[in-house]
PDB file of C-alpha atoms in Angstrom:
ATOM      1  CA  MET S   1       7.679   5.173  17.484  1.00  0.00           C
ATOM      2  CA  ARG S   2       6.346   4.416  13.977  1.00  0.00           C
ATOM      3  CA  THR S   3       7.885   6.318  11.095  1.00  0.00           C
ATOM      4  CA  THR S   4       5.797   7.888   8.355  1.00  0.00           C
ATOM      5  CA  LEU S   5       5.734   5.976   5.053  1.00  0.00           C
ATOM      6  CA  ILE S   6       4.563   7.654   1.823  1.00  0.00           C
ATOM      7  CA  ALA S   7       4.192   5.236  -1.058  1.00  0.00           C
ATOM      8  CA  GLY S   8       3.358   6.270  -4.612  1.00  0.00           C
ATOM      9  CA  ASN S   9       1.325   3.904  -6.723  1.00  0.00           C
ATOM     10  CA  TRP S  10       1.812   5.053 -10.346  1.00  0.00           C
ATOM     11  CA  LYS S  11      -0.644   2.493 -11.670  1.00  0.00           C
ATOM     12  CA  MET S  12      -0.615   2.142 -15.489  1.00  0.00           C
ATOM     13  CA  ASN S  13       0.604   5.715 -16.145  1.00  0.00           C
ATOM     14  CA  GLY S  14       3.554   7.347 -17.777  1.00  0.00           C
ATOM     15  CA  ASP S  15       6.081   6.582 -20.488  1.00  0.00           C
ATOM     16  CA  LEU S  16       9.825   6.283 -20.229  1.00  0.00           C
ATOM     17  CA  GLN S  17      10.535  10.044 -20.602  1.00  0.00           C
ATOM     18  CA  SER S  18       7.901  11.054 -18.017  1.00  0.00           C
ATOM     19  CA  VAL S  19       8.996   8.311 -15.580  1.00  0.00           C
ATOM     20  CA  ILE S  20      12.603   9.528 -15.794  1.00  0.00           C
ATOM     21  CA  GLY S  21      11.490  13.131 -15.108  1.00  0.00           C
ATOM     22  CA  LEU S  22       9.298  12.097 -12.187  1.00  0.00           C
ATOM     23  CA  VAL S  23      12.042  10.138 -10.489  1.00  0.00           C
ATOM     24  CA  GLU S  24      14.536  12.967 -11.032  1.00  0.00           C
ATOM     25  CA  GLY S  25      12.019  15.431  -9.508  1.00  0.00           C
ATOM     26  CA  ILE S  26      11.446  13.281  -6.462  1.00  0.00           C
ATOM     27  CA  LYS S  27      15.135  12.672  -5.881  1.00  0.00           C
ATOM     28  CA  ALA S  28      15.843  16.399  -6.108  1.00  0.00           C
ATOM     29  CA  GLY S  29      13.187  17.328  -3.547  1.00  0.00           C
ATOM     30  CA  ASP S  30      12.795  17.323   0.237  1.00  0.00           C
ATOM     31  CA  ALA S  31      10.664  14.606   1.806  1.00  0.00           C
ATOM     32  CA  GLY S  32      11.188  15.763   5.354  1.00  0.00           C
ATOM     33  CA  ASN S  33      11.456  12.796   7.791  1.00  0.00           C
ATOM     34  CA  ALA S  34       9.132  10.533   5.759  1.00  0.00           C
ATOM     35  CA  GLU S  35      10.229   7.285   4.169  1.00  0.00           C
ATOM     36  CA  LEU S  36       9.426   7.241   0.489  1.00  0.00           C
ATOM     37  CA  VAL S  37       8.467   4.320  -1.799  1.00  0.00           C
ATOM     38  CA  VAL S  38       7.623   4.538  -5.526  1.00  0.00           C
ATOM     39  CA  CYS S  39       5.761   1.764  -7.374  1.00  0.00           C
ATOM     40  CA  PRO S  40       6.099   2.217 -11.112  1.00  0.00           C
ATOM     41  CA  PRO S  41       4.700  -0.024 -13.811  1.00  0.00           C
ATOM     42  CA  ALA S  42       6.605  -3.340 -13.948  1.00  0.00           C
ATOM     43  CA  VAL S  43       8.271  -2.509 -17.275  1.00  0.00           C
ATOM     44  CA  TYR S  44      10.034   0.434 -15.631  1.00  0.00           C
ATOM     45  CA  LEU S  45      11.178  -1.291 -12.443  1.00  0.00           C
ATOM     46  CA  MET S  46      14.771  -1.915 -13.578  1.00  0.00           C
ATOM     47  CA  LYS S  47      15.161   1.646 -14.923  1.00  0.00           C
ATOM     48  CA  VAL S  48      13.644   3.272 -11.786  1.00  0.00           C
ATOM     49  CA  GLY S  49      15.552   0.956  -9.477  1.00  0.00           C
ATOM     50  CA  GLY S  50      18.837   2.062 -11.083  1.00  0.00           C
ATOM     51  CA  MET S  51      17.957   5.695 -10.769  1.00  0.00           C
ATOM     52  CA  LEU S  52      17.061   5.250  -7.070  1.00  0.00           C
ATOM     53  CA  ALA S  53      20.328   3.520  -6.123  1.00  0.00           C
ATOM     54  CA  GLN S  54      21.875   5.216  -3.092  1.00  0.00           C
ATOM     55  CA  SER S  55      18.998   7.703  -2.907  1.00  0.00           C
ATOM     56  CA  GLY S  56      17.248   6.283   0.223  1.00  0.00           C
ATOM     57  CA  ILE S  57      14.029   6.036  -1.756  1.00  0.00           C
ATOM     58  CA  ALA S  58      12.659   2.428  -1.917  1.00  0.00           C
ATOM     59  CA  LEU S  59      11.315   0.720  -4.928  1.00  0.00           C
ATOM     60  CA  GLY S  60       8.065  -1.205  -4.939  1.00  0.00           C
ATOM     61  CA  ALA S  61       5.986  -3.193  -7.378  1.00  0.00           C
ATOM     62  CA  GLN S  62       2.234  -3.087  -7.963  1.00  0.00           C
ATOM     63  CA  ASN S  63       1.525  -6.803  -7.725  1.00  0.00           C
ATOM     64  CA  VAL S  64       3.209 -10.190  -7.392  1.00  0.00           C
ATOM     65  CA  CYS S  65       2.344 -13.732  -8.388  1.00  0.00           C
ATOM     66  CA  ASP S  66       1.097 -16.192  -5.815  1.00  0.00           C
ATOM     67  CA  ARG S  67       3.436 -18.864  -7.201  1.00  0.00           C
ATOM     68  CA  GLU S  68       7.235 -19.146  -7.047  1.00  0.00           C
ATOM     69  CA  LYS S  69       7.767 -19.962 -10.739  1.00  0.00           C
ATOM     70  CA  GLY S  70       6.319 -21.872 -13.605  1.00  0.00           C
ATOM     71  CA  ALA S  71       3.821 -21.660 -16.503  1.00  0.00           C
ATOM     72  CA  PHE S  72       1.992 -18.597 -15.388  1.00  0.00           C
ATOM     73  CA  THR S  73       1.970 -16.330 -18.449  1.00  0.00           C
ATOM     74  CA  GLY S  74       2.028 -12.631 -17.666  1.00  0.00           C
ATOM     75  CA  GLU S  75       2.824 -13.069 -13.978  1.00  0.00           C
ATOM     76  CA  ILE S  76       5.914 -11.817 -12.133  1.00  0.00           C
ATOM     77  CA  SER S  77       7.467 -13.653  -9.216  1.00  0.00           C
ATOM     78  CA  ALA S  78       8.687 -12.224  -5.921  1.00  0.00           C
ATOM     79  CA  ASN S  79      12.235 -13.297  -6.803  1.00  0.00           C
ATOM     80  CA  MET S  80      12.062 -11.382 -10.114  1.00  0.00           C
ATOM     81  CA  LEU S  81      10.860  -8.305  -8.345  1.00  0.00           C
ATOM     82  CA  ARG S  82      13.578  -8.543  -5.777  1.00  0.00           C
ATOM     83  CA  GLU S  83      16.206  -8.883  -8.504  1.00  0.00           C
ATOM     84  CA  CYS S  84      14.828  -5.630 -10.000  1.00  0.00           C
ATOM     85  CA  GLY S  85      15.639  -3.953  -6.647  1.00  0.00           C
ATOM     86  CA  CYS S  86      12.170  -3.988  -5.131  1.00  0.00           C
ATOM     87  CA  ARG S  87      11.795  -3.867  -1.386  1.00  0.00           C
ATOM     88  CA  TYR S  88       7.994  -3.531  -1.283  1.00  0.00           C
ATOM     89  CA  VAL S  89       5.085  -4.861  -3.261  1.00  0.00           C
ATOM     90  CA  ILE S  90       1.388  -3.860  -3.205  1.00  0.00           C
ATOM     91  CA  VAL S  91      -1.083  -6.754  -2.798  1.00  0.00           C
ATOM     92  CA  GLY S  92      -4.842  -6.732  -2.902  1.00  0.00           C
ATOM     93  CA  HIS S  93      -5.319  -3.255  -4.279  1.00  0.00           C
ATOM     94  CA  SER S  94      -9.032  -2.516  -4.704  1.00  0.00           C
ATOM     95  CA  GLU S  95      -8.544  -2.291  -8.481  1.00  0.00           C
ATOM     96  CA  ARG S  96      -7.111  -5.839  -8.513  1.00  0.00           C
ATOM     97  CA  ARG S  97      -9.947  -7.063  -6.347  1.00  0.00           C
ATOM     98  CA  SER S  98     -12.797  -5.325  -8.232  1.00  0.00           C
ATOM     99  CA  LEU S  99     -11.562  -5.217 -11.876  1.00  0.00           C
ATOM    100  CA  TYR S 100      -9.706  -8.554 -11.935  1.00  0.00           C
ATOM    101  CA  GLY S 101     -11.648 -10.531  -9.454  1.00  0.00           C
ATOM    102  CA  GLU S 102      -8.913 -11.227  -6.961  1.00  0.00           C
ATOM    103  CA  SER S 103     -10.376 -13.037  -3.947  1.00  0.00           C
ATOM    104  CA  ASP S 104      -9.379 -12.648  -0.303  1.00  0.00           C
ATOM    105  CA  GLU S 105      -7.741 -16.051  -0.590  1.00  0.00           C
ATOM    106  CA  LEU S 106      -5.697 -15.090  -3.682  1.00  0.00           C
ATOM    107  CA  VAL S 107      -4.601 -11.859  -2.067  1.00  0.00           C
ATOM    108  CA  ALA S 108      -3.549 -13.805   1.050  1.00  0.00           C
ATOM    109  CA  ALA S 109      -1.542 -16.170  -1.163  1.00  0.00           C
ATOM    110  CA  ARG S 110       0.191 -13.233  -2.921  1.00  0.00           C
ATOM    111  CA  PHE S 111       0.925 -11.736   0.462  1.00  0.00           C
ATOM    112  CA  GLU S 112       2.550 -14.920   1.725  1.00  0.00           C
ATOM    113  CA  MET S 113       4.605 -15.408  -1.487  1.00  0.00           C
ATOM    114  CA  ALA S 114       5.846 -11.834  -1.274  1.00  0.00           C
ATOM    115  CA  ARG S 115       6.888 -12.417   2.284  1.00  0.00           C
ATOM    116  CA  GLN S 116       8.634 -15.674   1.491  1.00  0.00           C
ATOM    117  CA  GLY S 117      10.406 -13.923  -1.401  1.00  0.00           C
ATOM    118  CA  GLY S 118      11.964 -11.298   0.863  1.00  0.00           C
ATOM    119  CA  LEU S 119       9.603  -8.434  -0.004  1.00  0.00           C
ATOM    120  CA  VAL S 120       7.551  -6.278   2.326  1.00  0.00           C
ATOM    121  CA  PRO S 121       3.875  -6.563   1.276  1.00  0.00           C
ATOM    122  CA  ILE S 122       1.630  -3.553   1.423  1.00  0.00           C
ATOM    123  CA  LEU S 123      -1.725  -5.196   2.056  1.00  0.00           C
ATOM    124  CA  CYS S 124      -4.655  -3.138   0.804  1.00  0.00           C
ATOM    125  CA  VAL S 125      -8.030  -3.443   2.524  1.00  0.00           C
ATOM    126  CA  GLY S 126     -11.212  -1.366   2.295  1.00  0.00           C
ATOM    127  CA  GLU S 127     -14.919  -1.208   1.632  1.00  0.00           C
ATOM    128  CA  SER S 128     -17.125  -0.050  -1.271  1.00  0.00           C
ATOM    129  CA  LEU S 129     -19.618   2.768  -0.956  1.00  0.00           C
ATOM    130  CA  ASP S 130     -22.511   0.266  -0.731  1.00  0.00           C
ATOM    131  CA  GLU S 131     -20.728  -1.564   2.041  1.00  0.00           C
ATOM    132  CA  ARG S 132     -20.106   1.663   4.038  1.00  0.00           C
ATOM    133  CA  ASP S 133     -23.684   2.772   3.600  1.00  0.00           C
ATOM    134  CA  SER S 134     -24.771  -0.693   4.811  1.00  0.00           C
ATOM    135  CA  GLY S 135     -22.717  -0.302   7.951  1.00  0.00           C
ATOM    136  CA  VAL S 136     -20.459  -3.253   7.252  1.00  0.00           C
ATOM    137  CA  THR S 137     -17.098  -1.501   6.883  1.00  0.00           C
ATOM    138  CA  GLU S 138     -15.518  -3.199   9.863  1.00  0.00           C
ATOM    139  CA  ALA S 139     -16.827  -6.612   8.798  1.00  0.00           C
ATOM    140  CA  VAL S 140     -15.383  -6.249   5.309  1.00  0.00           C
ATOM    141  CA  VAL S 141     -11.963  -5.022   6.570  1.00  0.00           C
ATOM    142  CA  ALA S 142     -11.873  -7.726   9.169  1.00  0.00           C
ATOM    143  CA  ARG S 143     -12.607 -10.415   6.571  1.00  0.00           C
ATOM    144  CA  GLN S 144      -9.817  -9.204   4.335  1.00  0.00           C
ATOM    145  CA  ILE S 145      -7.287  -9.098   7.157  1.00  0.00           C
ATOM    146  CA  ASP S 146      -8.392 -12.456   8.612  1.00  0.00           C
ATOM    147  CA  ALA S 147      -7.736 -14.125   5.345  1.00  0.00           C
ATOM    148  CA  VAL S 148      -4.086 -13.148   5.570  1.00  0.00           C
ATOM    149  CA  LEU S 149      -3.930 -14.013   9.265  1.00  0.00           C
ATOM    150  CA  GLU S 150      -5.212 -17.508   8.493  1.00  0.00           C
ATOM    151  CA  GLY S 151      -2.586 -18.020   5.826  1.00  0.00           C
ATOM    152  CA  SER S 152       0.448 -16.248   7.279  1.00  0.00           C
ATOM    153  CA  GLY S 153      -0.234 -15.681  11.015  1.00  0.00           C
ATOM    154  CA  ILE S 154       0.110 -12.565  13.078  1.00  0.00           C
ATOM    155  CA  GLU S 155       3.934 -12.731  12.994  1.00  0.00           C
ATOM    156  CA  ALA S 156       3.836 -11.892   9.299  1.00  0.00           C
ATOM    157  CA  PHE S 157       2.548  -8.387  10.103  1.00  0.00           C
ATOM    158  CA  GLY S 158       5.780  -7.727  11.905  1.00  0.00           C
ATOM    159  CA  GLN S 159       7.302  -7.187   8.428  1.00  0.00           C
ATOM    160  CA  ALA S 160       4.362  -5.904   6.496  1.00  0.00           C
ATOM    161  CA  VAL S 161       2.431  -2.697   5.848  1.00  0.00           C
ATOM    162  CA  ILE S 162      -1.360  -2.256   5.671  1.00  0.00           C
ATOM    163  CA  ALA S 163      -3.116   0.327   3.519  1.00  0.00           C
ATOM    164  CA  TYR S 164      -6.690   1.241   4.279  1.00  0.00           C
ATOM    165  CA  GLU S 165      -8.292   2.404   1.052  1.00  0.00           C
ATOM    166  CA  PRO S 166     -12.002   3.149   1.073  1.00  0.00           C
ATOM    167  CA  VAL S 167     -12.910   2.143  -2.485  1.00  0.00           C
ATOM    168  CA  TRP S 168     -15.415   5.012  -2.762  1.00  0.00           C
ATOM    169  CA  ALA S 169     -12.615   7.528  -2.210  1.00  0.00           C
ATOM    170  CA  ILE S 170     -10.109   6.264  -4.824  1.00  0.00           C
ATOM    171  CA  GLY S 171      -9.791   8.511  -7.804  1.00  0.00           C
ATOM    172  CA  THR S 172     -13.148  10.137  -7.120  1.00  0.00           C
ATOM    173  CA  GLY S 173     -11.970  13.218  -5.350  1.00  0.00           C
ATOM    174  CA  GLN S 174     -13.972  12.104  -2.312  1.00  0.00           C
ATOM    175  CA  VAL S 175     -11.939  11.633   0.809  1.00  0.00           C
ATOM    176  CA  ALA S 176     -12.826   9.985   4.115  1.00  0.00           C
ATOM    177  CA  THR S 177     -12.832  12.587   6.808  1.00  0.00           C
ATOM    178  CA  PRO S 178      -9.848  12.348   9.220  1.00  0.00           C
ATOM    179  CA  GLU S 179     -12.275  10.940  11.838  1.00  0.00           C
ATOM    180  CA  GLN S 180     -13.677   8.280   9.478  1.00  0.00           C
ATOM    181  CA  ALA S 181     -10.186   7.208   8.399  1.00  0.00           C
ATOM    182  CA  GLN S 182      -8.845   7.203  11.959  1.00  0.00           C
ATOM    183  CA  ALA S 183     -11.763   5.021  13.109  1.00  0.00           C
ATOM    184  CA  VAL S 184     -10.963   2.289  10.601  1.00  0.00           C
ATOM    185  CA  HIS S 185      -7.226   2.544  11.218  1.00  0.00           C
ATOM    186  CA  GLN S 186      -7.839   2.174  14.921  1.00  0.00           C
ATOM    187  CA  PHE S 187     -10.111  -0.794  14.295  1.00  0.00           C
ATOM    188  CA  ILE S 188      -7.401  -2.505  12.221  1.00  0.00           C
ATOM    189  CA  ARG S 189      -4.766  -1.963  14.948  1.00  0.00           C
ATOM    190  CA  GLN S 190      -7.108  -3.188  17.642  1.00  0.00           C
ATOM    191  CA  ARG S 191      -7.922  -6.335  15.677  1.00  0.00           C
ATOM    192  CA  LEU S 192      -4.217  -7.161  15.327  1.00  0.00           C
ATOM    193  CA  ALA S 193      -3.689  -6.295  19.026  1.00  0.00           C
ATOM    194  CA  GLN S 194      -6.071  -9.144  19.925  1.00  0.00           C
ATOM    195  CA  LEU S 195      -3.342 -11.488  18.724  1.00  0.00           C
ATOM    196  CA  ASP S 196      -0.142  -9.581  19.399  1.00  0.00           C
ATOM    197  CA  GLY S 197      -0.107  -6.084  20.993  1.00  0.00           C
ATOM    198  CA  GLU S 198       3.537  -5.378  20.153  1.00  0.00           C
ATOM    199  CA  ILE S 199       3.165  -6.121  16.459  1.00  0.00           C
ATOM    200  CA  ALA S 200      -0.115  -4.091  16.357  1.00  0.00           C
ATOM    201  CA  GLN S 201       1.672  -1.045  17.759  1.00  0.00           C
ATOM    202  CA  ARG S 202       4.592  -1.457  15.388  1.00  0.00           C
ATOM    203  CA  VAL S 203       2.846  -2.029  12.050  1.00  0.00           C
ATOM    204  CA  GLN S 204       2.500   0.960   9.748  1.00  0.00           C
ATOM    205  CA  ILE S 205      -1.088   1.567   8.563  1.00  0.00           C
ATOM    206  CA  LEU S 206      -1.388   3.907   5.540  1.00  0.00           C
ATOM    207  CA  TYR S 207      -4.409   5.775   4.231  1.00  0.00           C
ATOM    208  CA  GLY S 208      -5.071   5.342   0.539  1.00  0.00           C
ATOM    209  CA  GLY S 209      -7.962   7.355  -0.794  1.00  0.00           C
ATOM    210  CA  SER S 210      -7.347  10.555  -2.753  1.00  0.00           C
ATOM    211  CA  MET S 211      -4.775  11.926  -0.263  1.00  0.00           C
ATOM    212  CA  ASN S 212      -3.276  15.136  -1.662  1.00  0.00           C
ATOM    213  CA  PRO S 213      -1.211  18.122  -0.400  1.00  0.00           C
ATOM    214  CA  ALA S 214      -4.413  19.914   0.724  1.00  0.00           C
ATOM    215  CA  ASN S 215      -5.745  17.165   3.049  1.00  0.00           C
ATOM    216  CA  ALA S 216      -2.561  15.285   3.925  1.00  0.00           C
ATOM    217  CA  SER S 217      -1.803  17.219   7.109  1.00  0.00           C
ATOM    218  CA  GLN S 218      -5.148  16.567   8.729  1.00  0.00           C
ATOM    219  CA  LEU S 219      -5.124  12.902   7.784  1.00  0.00           C
ATOM    220  CA  LEU S 220      -1.557  12.292   8.881  1.00  0.00           C
ATOM    221  CA  SER S 221      -2.113  14.039  12.194  1.00  0.00           C
ATOM    222  CA  GLN S 222      -4.411  11.196  13.271  1.00  0.00           C
ATOM    223  CA  PRO S 223      -2.775   8.853  15.807  1.00  0.00           C
ATOM    224  CA  ASP S 224      -3.237   5.597  13.858  1.00  0.00           C
ATOM    225  CA  ILE S 225      -2.549   6.955  10.343  1.00  0.00           C
ATOM    226  CA  ASP S 226       1.163   6.297   9.619  1.00  0.00           C
ATOM    227  CA  GLY S 227       1.385   7.531   6.005  1.00  0.00           C
ATOM    228  CA  GLY S 228      -0.263   7.303   2.668  1.00  0.00           C
ATOM    229  CA  LEU S 229      -0.647   5.097  -0.377  1.00  0.00           C
ATOM    230  CA  ILE S 230      -0.811   7.810  -2.990  1.00  0.00           C
ATOM    231  CA  GLY S 231      -2.362   7.467  -6.427  1.00  0.00           C
ATOM    232  CA  GLY S 232      -2.846  10.453  -8.682  1.00  0.00           C
ATOM    233  CA  ALA S 233      -0.881  12.904  -6.532  1.00  0.00           C
ATOM    234  CA  SER S 234       2.207  10.617  -6.764  1.00  0.00           C
ATOM    235  CA  LEU S 235       2.508  11.414 -10.498  1.00  0.00           C
ATOM    236  CA  LYS S 236       3.626  14.953  -9.772  1.00  0.00           C
ATOM    237  CA  ALA S 237       6.906  15.200  -7.859  1.00  0.00           C
ATOM    238  CA  ASP S 238       5.949  18.443  -6.108  1.00  0.00           C
ATOM    239  CA  ASP S 239       2.624  17.060  -4.901  1.00  0.00           C
ATOM    240  CA  PHE S 240       4.153  13.733  -3.766  1.00  0.00           C
ATOM    241  CA  LEU S 241       6.883  15.585  -1.801  1.00  0.00           C
ATOM    242  CA  ALA S 242       4.357  18.048  -0.349  1.00  0.00           C
ATOM    243  CA  ILE S 243       2.424  15.107   1.125  1.00  0.00           C
ATOM    244  CA  ALA S 244       5.576  13.735   2.641  1.00  0.00           C
ATOM    245  CA  GLN S 245       6.441  17.122   4.084  1.00  0.00           C
ATOM    246  CA  ALA S 246       2.974  17.354   5.610  1.00  0.00           C
ATOM    247  CA  ALA S 247       3.882  14.530   7.968  1.00  0.00           C
TER     248      ALA S 247
END
């Protein structure tokens, strides 16, 4: 039985005072039976990690370098993230792909380095509005997953998370219908099942596309949606916890 995972991606938001207040609010609330992960900006990882100690809430980062160490100005290694207390790291978020030109191959390399560094990668996949309108959603998602399979193998997904994020629904207020989201989640699981049915049934697949307290229950009730990668709604403790409770 897969557990529900609710991960908050804070992106480049907040200052020290607001981050402290947000963490305190989440810690003081009730998440029901859901597992929680928070992914603050990198400069706050040590602070948030210290606040989360013994809380049962996991710490995650928003990106990781594809190299172990060296002259890579501005990058952060998996080992550095682990020393900050991170358990998870997001790789291949649509904003990294679209705004910073990260290719499928680079995302796959980041995924593998995270895994080798003892972190659980949260692999983001998803299509743009043009791609959905063109009927190539499954082809795009398959290409993004296959790049990781080629580099890391199906076994790597035994200790990884996938987040399906339709790009057209991120920060726009648009949300895939529960049926649309479920269809892609089912496709992802079936594609992995072609290689290993047990891993496919075990992997958590999250929905990431403007999930909020109002729509979380319907989305999370779908059989292949195992949680959410939450953007804007994760910046308010009450909203973040309400999504977790909806599970």
